[in-house]
Tab-separated table of C-alpha atoms in Angstrom:
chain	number	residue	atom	x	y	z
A	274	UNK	CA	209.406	-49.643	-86.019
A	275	UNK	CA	210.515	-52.702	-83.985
A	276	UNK	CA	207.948	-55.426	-82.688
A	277	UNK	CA	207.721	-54.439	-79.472
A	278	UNK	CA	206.339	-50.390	-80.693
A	279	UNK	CA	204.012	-52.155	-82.885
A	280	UNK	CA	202.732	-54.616	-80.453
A	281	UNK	CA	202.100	-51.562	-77.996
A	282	UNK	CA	200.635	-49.601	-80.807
A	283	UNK	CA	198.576	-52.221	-81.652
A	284	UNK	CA	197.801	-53.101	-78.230
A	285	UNK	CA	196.745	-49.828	-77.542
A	286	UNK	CA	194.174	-49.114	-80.781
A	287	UNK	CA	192.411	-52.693	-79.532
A	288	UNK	CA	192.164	-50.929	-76.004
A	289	UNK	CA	190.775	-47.740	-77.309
A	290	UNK	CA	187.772	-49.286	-79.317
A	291	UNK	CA	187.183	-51.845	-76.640
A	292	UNK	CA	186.685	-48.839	-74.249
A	293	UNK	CA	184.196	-47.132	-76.834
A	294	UNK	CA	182.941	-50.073	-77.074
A	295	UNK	CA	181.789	-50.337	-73.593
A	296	UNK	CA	181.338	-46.300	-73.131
A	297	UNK	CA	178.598	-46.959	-76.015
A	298	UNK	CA	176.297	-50.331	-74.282
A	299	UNK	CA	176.488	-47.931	-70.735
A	300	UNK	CA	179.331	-50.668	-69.147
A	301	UNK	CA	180.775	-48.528	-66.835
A	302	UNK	CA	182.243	-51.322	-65.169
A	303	UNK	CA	184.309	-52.175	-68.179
A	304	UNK	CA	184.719	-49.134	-69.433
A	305	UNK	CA	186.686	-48.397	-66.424
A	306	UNK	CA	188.450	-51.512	-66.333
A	307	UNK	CA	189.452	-50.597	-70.627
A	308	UNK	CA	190.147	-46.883	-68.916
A	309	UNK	CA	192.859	-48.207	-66.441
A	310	UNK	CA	194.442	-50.649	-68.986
A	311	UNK	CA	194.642	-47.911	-71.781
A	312	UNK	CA	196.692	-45.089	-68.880
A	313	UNK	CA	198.603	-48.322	-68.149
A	314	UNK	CA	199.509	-48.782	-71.606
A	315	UNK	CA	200.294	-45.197	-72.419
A	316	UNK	CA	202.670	-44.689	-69.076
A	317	UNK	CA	204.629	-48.124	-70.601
A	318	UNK	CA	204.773	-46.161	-74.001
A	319	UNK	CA	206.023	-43.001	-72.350
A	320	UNK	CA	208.554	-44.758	-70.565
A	321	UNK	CA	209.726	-46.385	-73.940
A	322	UNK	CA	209.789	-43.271	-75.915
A	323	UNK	CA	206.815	-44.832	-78.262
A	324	UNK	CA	204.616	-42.004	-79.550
A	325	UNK	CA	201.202	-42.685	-79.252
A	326	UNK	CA	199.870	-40.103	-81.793
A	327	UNK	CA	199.312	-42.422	-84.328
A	328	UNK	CA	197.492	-44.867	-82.252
């Protein structure tokens, strides 16, 4: 996997628990903020061909 997959990846598992995160103290503010940033980051993966299964 080359650095920029793994920065995604990574990028994308931070996302994820920083929108649980904020789903779970009732932010809805940031938790759609996290929501917009995670779609964002999936559509980039998509358009790479990085699989985000294992994120």
């Amino acid at each position: 996997m080359d650095a920029f997959s793994s920065g995604l990846l990574q990028r994308i598992r931070n996302t994820q628990s920083d929108l649980s995160k904020a789903r779970e103290t009732g932010d809805d503010f940031l938790a759609d903020v996290e929501q917009a940033e995670l779609e964002d980051l999936q559509r980039l993966a998509a358009e790479h061909g990085v699989s985000v299964t294992a994120a």
